[in-house]
Coordinates of C-alpha atoms in Angstrom, one line a residue:
M1 CA 94.4 61.9 -72.9
V2 CA 91.6 64.3 -72.7
L3 CA 93.5 66.5 -70.3
Q4 CA 96.6 66.3 -72.5
S5 CA 94.6 67.3 -75.6
S6 CA 93.0 70.1 -73.7
G7 CA 96.4 71.4 -72.6
L8 CA 97.8 71.3 -76.1
S9 CA 94.8 73.1 -77.3
K10 CA 95.3 75.9 -74.7
V11 CA 98.9 76.2 -75.7
K12 CA 98.0 76.5 -79.4
D13 CA 95.3 79.1 -78.6
S14 CA 97.8 81.0 -76.5
L15 CA 100.4 81.0 -79.3
T16 CA 97.8 82.0 -81.9
Q17 CA 96.7 85.0 -79.8
K18 CA 100.0 86.2 -78.5
I19 CA 102.5 85.3 -81.2
F20 CA 100.3 85.3 -84.3
L21 CA 97.9 88.1 -83.1
G22 CA 94.8 85.9 -83.5
N23 CA 95.7 84.6 -87.0
E24 CA 95.6 80.9 -87.6
P25 CA 99.2 79.6 -88.0
N26 CA 99.0 77.5 -91.2
A27 CA 101.6 76.8 -93.9
E28 CA 100.5 79.7 -96.1
L29 CA 100.8 82.2 -93.2
I30 CA 104.2 80.9 -92.4
A31 CA 105.2 81.4 -96.0
I32 CA 103.9 84.9 -96.1
L33 CA 105.7 85.8 -92.8
T34 CA 108.9 84.2 -94.2
V35 CA 108.9 86.5 -97.3
Y36 CA 108.5 89.5 -95.0
F37 CA 111.3 88.1 -92.8
V38 CA 113.6 87.7 -95.7
Q39 CA 112.9 91.2 -96.8
G40 CA 114.1 92.4 -93.4
V41 CA 117.1 90.1 -93.5
L42 CA 118.3 91.6 -96.9
G43 CA 119.2 94.7 -94.9
L44 CA 122.4 92.7 -94.2
S45 CA 123.8 94.2 -97.4
R46 CA 122.8 97.8 -96.8
L47 CA 126.0 99.0 -95.3
A48 CA 128.0 96.8 -97.8
V49 CA 126.4 98.6 -100.7
S50 CA 127.2 102.0 -99.2
F51 CA 130.8 101.2 -98.6
F52 CA 131.1 99.5 -102.0
L53 CA 129.9 102.6 -103.8
K54 CA 132.0 105.0 -101.6
D55 CA 135.3 103.1 -101.2
E56 CA 135.6 100.7 -104.2
L57 CA 133.8 102.7 -106.9
L58 CA 134.9 106.0 -105.4
L59 CA 131.5 107.7 -106.0
S60 CA 130.7 111.2 -104.5
P61 CA 127.7 111.9 -102.3
V62 CA 125.9 113.5 -105.3
Q63 CA 126.7 110.5 -107.5
V64 CA 125.5 108.0 -104.8
S65 CA 122.2 109.9 -104.5
A66 CA 121.7 109.9 -108.2
L67 CA 122.5 106.1 -108.4
L68 CA 120.0 105.3 -105.6
G69 CA 117.4 107.3 -107.4
I70 CA 117.8 105.1 -110.5
V71 CA 117.9 101.8 -108.6
F72 CA 114.7 102.8 -106.8
L73 CA 112.8 102.7 -110.1
P74 CA 111.2 99.3 -109.5
W75 CA 109.6 100.6 -106.4
M76 CA 108.1 103.5 -108.4
I77 CA 106.4 101.2 -110.8
K78 CA 105.0 98.6 -108.4
P79 CA 101.5 98.8 -109.9
V80 CA 102.9 97.3 -113.1
F81 CA 103.9 94.2 -111.2
G82 CA 100.4 94.2 -109.7
F83 CA 98.8 94.3 -113.2
I84 CA 101.0 91.5 -114.4
S85 CA 100.3 89.3 -111.4
D86 CA 96.5 90.0 -111.4
G87 CA 96.0 89.7 -115.1
L88 CA 98.8 87.4 -116.5
P89 CA 99.0 84.1 -114.5
I90 CA 101.8 81.7 -115.2
F91 CA 100.7 78.2 -115.8
G92 CA 97.4 79.3 -114.3
Y93 CA 98.8 80.7 -111.1
R94 CA 98.9 84.4 -110.1
R95 CA 101.1 84.4 -107.1
R96 CA 103.4 81.4 -106.6
P97 CA 105.4 81.6 -109.9
Y98 CA 106.2 85.3 -109.4
L99 CA 107.5 84.6 -106.0
I100 CA 109.8 81.9 -107.3
L101 CA 111.0 84.2 -110.1
S102 CA 111.7 87.0 -107.7
G103 CA 113.8 84.8 -105.5
I104 CA 115.9 83.6 -108.4
L105 CA 116.4 87.2 -109.7
G106 CA 117.5 88.4 -106.3
T107 CA 120.1 85.7 -106.0
A108 CA 121.5 86.3 -109.5
S109 CA 121.8 90.1 -108.8
W110 CA 123.6 89.7 -105.5
M111 CA 126.0 87.1 -106.9
S112 CA 126.8 89.4 -109.8
L113 CA 127.7 92.1 -107.2
A114 CA 129.9 89.6 -105.4
T115 CA 131.8 88.6 -108.6
I116 CA 131.6 90.5 -111.9
V117 CA 130.6 94.0 -111.1
H118 CA 133.4 96.5 -111.4
T119 CA 131.9 99.8 -112.7
S120 CA 129.3 102.2 -111.6
W121 CA 127.0 101.3 -114.5
A122 CA 127.2 97.6 -113.8
A123 CA 126.6 98.3 -110.1
T124 CA 123.6 100.4 -110.9
L125 CA 122.1 97.5 -113.0
A126 CA 122.8 94.8 -110.5
I127 CA 121.4 96.8 -107.5
A128 CA 118.4 97.8 -109.6
L129 CA 117.7 94.1 -110.3
S130 CA 118.0 93.3 -106.6
S131 CA 115.5 96.1 -106.0
L132 CA 113.2 94.7 -108.7
S133 CA 113.4 91.3 -107.0
V134 CA 112.3 92.7 -103.6
A135 CA 109.6 95.0 -105.2
M136 CA 108.1 92.1 -107.1
S137 CA 107.9 89.8 -104.1
D138 CA 106.6 92.6 -102.0
V139 CA 103.7 93.2 -104.4
I140 CA 102.8 89.5 -104.5
V141 CA 103.0 89.0 -100.7
D142 CA 101.1 92.2 -100.1
S143 CA 98.3 91.0 -102.3
L144 CA 98.1 87.8 -100.3
V145 CA 97.9 89.8 -97.1
V146 CA 95.1 91.9 -98.6
E147 CA 93.1 88.8 -99.6
R148 CA 93.4 87.5 -96.0
A149 CA 92.8 90.8 -94.3
R150 CA 89.5 91.3 -96.2
G151 CA 87.9 88.8 -93.8
E152 CA 89.2 90.5 -90.6
S153 CA 86.7 91.7 -88.1
Q154 CA 86.9 95.3 -86.8
A155 CA 88.4 93.9 -83.6
K156 CA 91.2 92.3 -85.5
A157 CA 91.8 95.2 -87.9
G158 CA 95.4 95.5 -88.7
S159 CA 96.5 92.4 -86.8
L160 CA 97.8 90.6 -90.0
Q161 CA 99.6 93.8 -91.2
S162 CA 101.2 94.2 -87.8
L163 CA 102.3 90.6 -87.8
C164 CA 103.8 90.9 -91.3
W165 CA 105.6 94.1 -90.6
G166 CA 106.7 92.6 -87.3
A167 CA 108.3 89.7 -89.2
S168 CA 110.1 92.1 -91.4
A169 CA 111.4 94.1 -88.4
I170 CA 112.6 90.9 -86.7
G171 CA 114.5 90.0 -89.9
G172 CA 116.1 93.4 -89.9
L173 CA 116.8 93.2 -86.2
I174 CA 118.7 89.9 -86.6
T175 CA 120.9 91.1 -89.4
A176 CA 121.3 94.8 -88.4
Y177 CA 124.4 94.4 -86.2
F178 CA 126.0 91.8 -88.5
S179 CA 125.7 94.2 -91.5
G180 CA 128.5 96.2 -89.9
L181 CA 130.3 93.4 -88.0
L182 CA 130.9 91.4 -91.2
L183 CA 132.5 94.4 -92.9
Q184 CA 135.1 94.4 -90.1
Y185 CA 136.4 91.0 -91.1
F186 CA 135.2 90.4 -94.7
T187 CA 135.1 92.4 -98.0
T188 CA 131.9 93.9 -99.3
R189 CA 131.8 91.2 -102.0
T190 CA 131.8 88.5 -99.4
V191 CA 128.8 90.1 -97.8
F192 CA 127.1 90.3 -101.2
G193 CA 127.7 86.5 -101.6
I194 CA 126.2 85.8 -98.2
T195 CA 123.2 87.9 -99.0
A196 CA 122.6 86.0 -102.3
F197 CA 121.5 83.0 -100.3
F198 CA 118.4 84.5 -98.8
P199 CA 116.3 85.3 -101.9
L200 CA 116.3 81.5 -102.6
I201 CA 114.3 81.1 -99.4
I202 CA 111.5 83.0 -101.0
S203 CA 111.5 80.7 -104.0
G204 CA 111.4 77.8 -101.6
V205 CA 108.5 78.9 -99.4
A206 CA 106.5 80.0 -102.5
W207 CA 105.4 76.4 -102.9
L208 CA 103.5 76.6 -99.5
I209 CA 101.1 79.3 -100.9
A210 CA 97.7 77.8 -101.2
E211 CA 96.6 78.7 -104.7
S212 CA 94.4 76.9 -107.2
P213 CA 94.9 77.4 -111.0
V214 CA 92.6 80.2 -112.1
S215 CA 91.1 78.0 -114.8
K216 CA 89.5 75.9 -112.0
D217 CA 88.1 78.9 -110.2
V218 CA 85.6 80.0 -112.8
E219 CA 82.7 79.2 -110.6
D220 CA 84.3 80.5 -107.4
S221 CA 81.7 82.4 -105.5
N222 CA 84.3 84.8 -104.2
H223 CA 85.3 85.9 -107.8
T224 CA 89.0 85.6 -107.2
N225 CA 89.8 85.1 -110.9
P226 CA 92.1 87.8 -112.4
L227 CA 90.1 90.6 -114.0
P228 CA 90.9 91.7 -117.6
I229 CA 93.5 94.4 -117.8
R230 CA 91.0 96.7 -119.4
H231 CA 88.6 96.2 -116.4
Q232 CA 91.5 96.8 -114.0
L233 CA 92.4 100.0 -115.7
G234 CA 88.7 101.1 -115.5
Q235 CA 88.6 100.4 -111.8
L236 CA 91.8 102.4 -111.3
R237 CA 90.6 105.3 -113.4
Q238 CA 87.3 105.4 -111.4
A239 CA 89.2 105.4 -108.1
I240 CA 91.9 108.0 -108.9
T241 CA 89.5 110.5 -110.4
Q242 CA 87.8 110.9 -107.0
K243 CA 88.9 113.8 -105.0
T244 CA 88.8 111.8 -101.7
I245 CA 91.4 109.5 -103.2
W246 CA 93.8 111.8 -105.1
L247 CA 94.0 114.4 -102.3
P248 CA 95.3 112.0 -99.7
T249 CA 97.6 110.5 -102.3
A250 CA 98.9 114.0 -103.1
F251 CA 99.6 114.7 -99.4
I252 CA 101.5 111.4 -99.1
F253 CA 103.7 112.5 -102.1
V254 CA 104.4 115.9 -100.6
W255 CA 105.0 114.5 -97.2
Q256 CA 107.6 112.0 -98.5
A257 CA 109.2 114.2 -101.3
T258 CA 111.0 116.8 -99.0
P259 CA 114.8 116.7 -99.6
S260 CA 117.0 114.2 -97.8
A261 CA 120.5 114.6 -96.5
D262 CA 121.1 110.8 -96.0
S263 CA 123.9 110.3 -98.5
A264 CA 125.9 113.4 -97.4
F265 CA 125.5 112.4 -93.8
F266 CA 126.8 108.9 -94.5
Y267 CA 130.0 110.4 -95.9
F268 CA 130.2 112.7 -92.9
S269 CA 129.9 109.8 -90.5
T270 CA 132.5 107.7 -92.1
N271 CA 135.0 110.3 -93.5
E272 CA 134.8 113.0 -90.9
L273 CA 133.7 111.2 -87.7
H274 CA 135.5 108.0 -88.7
F275 CA 132.7 105.7 -87.6
E276 CA 133.5 102.1 -88.2
P277 CA 131.2 99.6 -90.0
E278 CA 130.7 97.7 -86.7
F279 CA 129.3 100.8 -85.0
L280 CA 127.1 101.7 -87.9
G281 CA 125.7 98.1 -87.6
R282 CA 124.9 98.9 -84.0
V283 CA 123.0 102.0 -85.2
H284 CA 121.0 99.8 -87.6
L285 CA 120.3 97.3 -84.7
V286 CA 118.9 100.1 -82.6
T287 CA 116.7 101.4 -85.4
S288 CA 115.5 97.8 -86.1
F289 CA 114.4 97.5 -82.4
A290 CA 112.7 100.9 -82.8
S291 CA 110.8 99.7 -85.9
L292 CA 109.6 96.6 -84.0
A293 CA 108.6 98.8 -81.1
G294 CA 106.6 100.9 -83.5
V295 CA 104.7 97.9 -84.7
W296 CA 103.8 96.9 -81.1
I297 CA 102.8 100.4 -80.1
F298 CA 100.6 100.8 -83.1
Q299 CA 98.9 97.4 -82.5
R300 CA 98.5 98.0 -78.8
F301 CA 97.5 101.6 -78.5
L302 CA 97.2 103.6 -81.8
K303 CA 95.0 101.7 -84.3
S304 CA 92.2 104.1 -83.8
I305 CA 94.2 107.4 -84.0
P306 CA 93.2 109.5 -87.1
F307 CA 95.5 110.0 -90.0
R308 CA 95.8 113.7 -89.4
V309 CA 96.9 113.3 -85.8
I310 CA 99.5 110.7 -86.6
F311 CA 101.0 112.6 -89.5
A312 CA 101.0 116.0 -87.8
W313 CA 102.7 114.9 -84.6
S314 CA 105.2 112.6 -86.3
T315 CA 106.1 115.4 -88.7
V316 CA 106.6 118.1 -86.0
L317 CA 108.5 115.7 -83.7
S318 CA 110.7 114.5 -86.5
S319 CA 111.7 118.0 -87.5
I320 CA 112.5 119.0 -83.9
L321 CA 114.5 115.9 -83.3
G322 CA 116.3 116.2 -86.6
M323 CA 117.6 119.6 -85.6
T324 CA 119.8 118.0 -82.9
M325 CA 122.0 116.9 -85.8
L326 CA 123.2 120.5 -86.1
L327 CA 125.1 119.9 -82.8
L328 CA 126.8 116.9 -84.4
V329 CA 127.8 118.4 -87.7
T330 CA 129.1 121.6 -86.1
H331 CA 130.9 119.5 -83.4
T332 CA 129.1 121.5 -80.7
N333 CA 128.4 118.3 -78.9
R334 CA 132.1 117.9 -78.2
L335 CA 132.1 121.3 -76.5
L336 CA 129.3 120.0 -74.3
G337 CA 131.4 116.9 -73.5
I338 CA 129.1 114.5 -75.4
D339 CA 130.7 111.8 -77.6
D340 CA 129.9 111.8 -81.3
H341 CA 128.7 108.2 -81.1
W342 CA 125.9 109.0 -78.8
F343 CA 124.8 111.9 -81.0
S344 CA 124.9 109.6 -84.0
L345 CA 122.0 107.6 -82.5
G346 CA 120.2 111.0 -82.1
D347 CA 116.8 110.9 -83.7
S348 CA 117.2 107.3 -85.1
V349 CA 115.1 105.6 -82.5
V350 CA 112.2 108.0 -82.3
L351 CA 112.1 108.6 -86.0
S352 CA 112.0 104.9 -86.7
V353 CA 109.1 104.4 -84.2
M354 CA 107.1 107.3 -85.5
G355 CA 107.7 106.3 -89.2
Q356 CA 106.6 102.8 -88.5
I357 CA 103.5 103.9 -86.7
A358 CA 102.5 106.3 -89.5
F359 CA 103.1 103.6 -92.1
M360 CA 101.1 100.9 -90.2
Q361 CA 98.1 103.3 -90.0
V362 CA 98.1 103.6 -93.8
M363 CA 98.6 99.9 -94.3
V364 CA 95.5 99.0 -92.4
L365 CA 93.3 101.4 -94.4
A366 CA 94.9 100.2 -97.7
A367 CA 94.0 96.6 -97.1
R368 CA 90.5 97.3 -95.9
L369 CA 89.7 99.3 -99.1
C370 CA 91.1 97.0 -101.7
P371 CA 88.5 95.6 -104.2
S372 CA 88.6 91.9 -105.1
G373 CA 90.5 90.9 -108.2
V374 CA 92.9 93.8 -108.4
E375 CA 94.5 93.4 -104.9
A376 CA 98.1 93.6 -106.0
T377 CA 97.5 96.5 -108.4
L378 CA 95.7 98.8 -106.0
F379 CA 97.7 97.9 -103.0
A380 CA 100.8 98.8 -104.9
L381 CA 99.6 102.1 -106.3
L382 CA 100.0 104.3 -103.2
M383 CA 103.3 102.5 -102.4
S384 CA 104.4 103.5 -105.8
V385 CA 103.5 107.2 -105.1
F386 CA 105.3 107.0 -101.8
N387 CA 108.4 105.5 -103.3
S388 CA 108.4 107.9 -106.3
A389 CA 108.3 110.7 -103.7
G390 CA 111.3 109.1 -102.0
A391 CA 113.2 109.3 -105.3
V392 CA 112.3 112.9 -105.6
S393 CA 113.5 113.4 -102.1
R394 CA 116.9 112.0 -102.9
A395 CA 117.1 114.0 -106.1
F396 CA 116.3 117.3 -104.2
G397 CA 118.8 116.3 -101.6
A398 CA 121.5 115.6 -104.2
L399 CA 120.8 118.9 -105.9
I400 CA 121.1 120.9 -102.7
T401 CA 124.2 119.0 -101.7
Y402 CA 125.8 120.0 -105.1
W403 CA 124.7 123.6 -104.7
L404 CA 126.3 123.8 -101.2
G405 CA 129.5 122.3 -102.5
I406 CA 129.4 119.3 -100.1
T407 CA 131.8 116.5 -101.2
S408 CA 133.3 113.4 -99.7
T409 CA 135.8 115.6 -97.8
N410 CA 134.2 119.1 -97.6
F411 CA 131.5 119.3 -95.0
E412 CA 131.6 123.0 -94.1
S413 CA 128.0 123.6 -95.4
L414 CA 126.6 120.4 -94.1
W415 CA 124.9 122.3 -91.2
L416 CA 122.9 124.3 -93.8
L417 CA 121.9 121.1 -95.6
V418 CA 120.6 119.7 -92.3
L419 CA 118.8 122.9 -91.5
I420 CA 117.1 123.0 -94.9
T421 CA 116.1 119.4 -95.0
N422 CA 114.6 119.5 -91.5
L423 CA 112.6 122.7 -92.0
S424 CA 111.3 121.3 -95.3
T425 CA 109.6 118.4 -93.5
L426 CA 107.2 121.0 -92.1
L427 CA 106.0 122.0 -95.6
P428 CA 103.2 119.4 -95.9
L429 CA 101.5 120.6 -92.7
P430 CA 99.3 123.2 -94.4
F431 CA 97.9 120.4 -96.5
I432 CA 97.0 118.1 -93.6
N433 CA 93.3 118.5 -94.3
W434 CA 93.8 116.6 -97.6
L435 CA 93.9 113.5 -95.4
P436 CA 90.5 112.0 -94.4
A437 CA 88.8 113.2 -91.3
A438 CA 88.4 111.0 -88.2
Q439 CA 84.8 110.1 -89.0
E440 CA 85.7 109.1 -92.5
Q441 CA 88.5 106.9 -91.3
A442 CA 86.3 105.2 -88.7
E443 CA 83.7 104.1 -91.2
T444 CA 83.8 100.4 -92.0
P445 CA 81.5 98.0 -93.9
K446 CA 78.3 97.0 -92.2
D447 CA 77.7 93.3 -91.4
G448 CA 76.8 91.4 -94.5
E449 CA 78.4 93.9 -96.9
E450 CA 81.4 93.1 -99.0
A451 CA 84.3 94.7 -97.3
F452 CA 85.8 96.4 -100.2
L453 CA 83.0 97.9 -102.3
P454 CA 84.1 100.5 -104.8
D455 CA 82.0 103.2 -103.1
L456 CA 84.1 102.8 -100.0
M457 CA 87.0 104.0 -102.0
S458 CA 85.4 107.4 -102.0
E459 CA 85.8 107.4 -98.2
L460 CA 89.4 107.7 -98.6
V461 CA 91.3 105.6 -100.3
L462 CA 93.2 103.9 -102.4
R463 CA 95.9 103.9 -100.4
E464 CA 99.0 103.5 -98.8
P465 CA 102.4 104.5 -98.6
E466 CA 105.1 102.4 -97.6
S467 CA 108.1 101.2 -98.4
K468 CA 109.6 99.4 -96.6
I469 CA 112.1 100.3 -97.1
V470 CA 113.3 100.1 -98.6
E471 CA 115.9 98.3 -97.9

C-alpha cells in the first residue's frame, strides 16, 4: 500500500509539473482552463462569420472591415466590465455570476445568427453580443488568474499565464480545421448553431470557482473585498498619470494600430485564388499549432528577454515576412513554379509564434503588477488599449482599401495595400525606448513585500496588450 501510494504521488507530481507547469490541479484551476479552452474553441465560427458576411449578406471588403470595427467595441471597453465585476457583486459574488451570464449571452447571440439574422444591422448586433460575451468572460477569468499569479515565485513567473494561453491555443487547435471542413458540408447557420453550445460550458464550470460572498470577507486579511468605484478610479488615475505607465501604453497602441489588409486579403483568397473553406481551415490549424508553439517557446526559453528586444525583432521579422505576400498577390509565385496554397501559409506560422511570444511577455508583467482589489479593472485596461488600436488598424485598412479601389472582384492595387501595411508596421520602432529597459523589467518584489504595491506600477506598468484574439 505504501509503495502504491508513493507511486500515485509521483505520478501526480509529474502531471503537476509537466502538464500544469507546477500549478496545483484543483477544481477552480480546471474551471479557469476550461473557460480559456472554450474561448479557443469559439474560433470554430470564425470562417463561418466571414463567409456569411461575404456570400449571404453580400458585403464588400470595406463594409466588412467597418462592421468588424463595430463588433470589436466590447473589447475596447473591457475596463468597464472590470469595474462592474470588482465593484458590483451579484448576490455577494464578484466572479461566478458574471461568468454564468456571459455564457448565456454567448449562446443567445450565436443562436440568433443561426436562425433570425437576415440583415447586416442584425448581424452586427448579434456578432457584437457574442463579442461582449467573450470579452466579459475574459475579464473575469483574467482577474482570477491575476489573483492566483500574485503568489507565484520568480521561478514560476508566467507559468499560470502560459498554462491558460496554452489551453486557449489547444481549443483553437482542435476546432481550427473543422471551422473550414464543416462549411464544406453544412451551411454557415448550422455552424453557428453548433457554436452556440460551447458558451453554456462556461456557465456550467462557473460553479466550480471557489468564491465566498464578499459580505463574509470583511475581516479577510488579504483584503479581497471589492473596492468602492471612487477608490478604483483614484488608483487608475494615479497609475495612468505616471510617465512610466502611459509611455509603454502609448507604444502598444502605436504598435497595434498600423493598418491591416486582412479583410481585402480574405476576399482575394476566396474570390481570386478560389481557396475552399476546408483549405482555409487547414491554415487556421497551422496557425493554432504555431500559437501553441509560441506559448511553449516563451515558457521554455524567453521569459527573461526584455520587452524592447521582443518587440523590435518581432516587428522587423513580421514586416520582412509579410513582404512575401507580394509574390502571391502579383502571381509571381506561379512564374516560380510555386503553388498558391503554399504561399498562402506564408508568414502565418512565424507571425503567430512571434505574436504569441510578444503577448505572453506582456501578460506576465501585467499580472505581477496588478494591485489587490481592482484586478479585473487594471488587467483589462491595457487590453482595452490594445484592442482599441486593433479597431483603428482595421479602420485605416478599410480607408486605404477604399482609396485604392479594391473591391470583392478588383484586386489590381492589392499589391500596393500589402506594401503599405507591411512598411507601416515599422513605424513604431523609433519609439521602442518608450518600453521599460531591461533592468526595470527585471525588478521584482523583495521577499516579504506585497507583490503588487502601487509604487511598482511606476516601474512599468499597468499593462498588457492582448487580445486574444480575438477570435
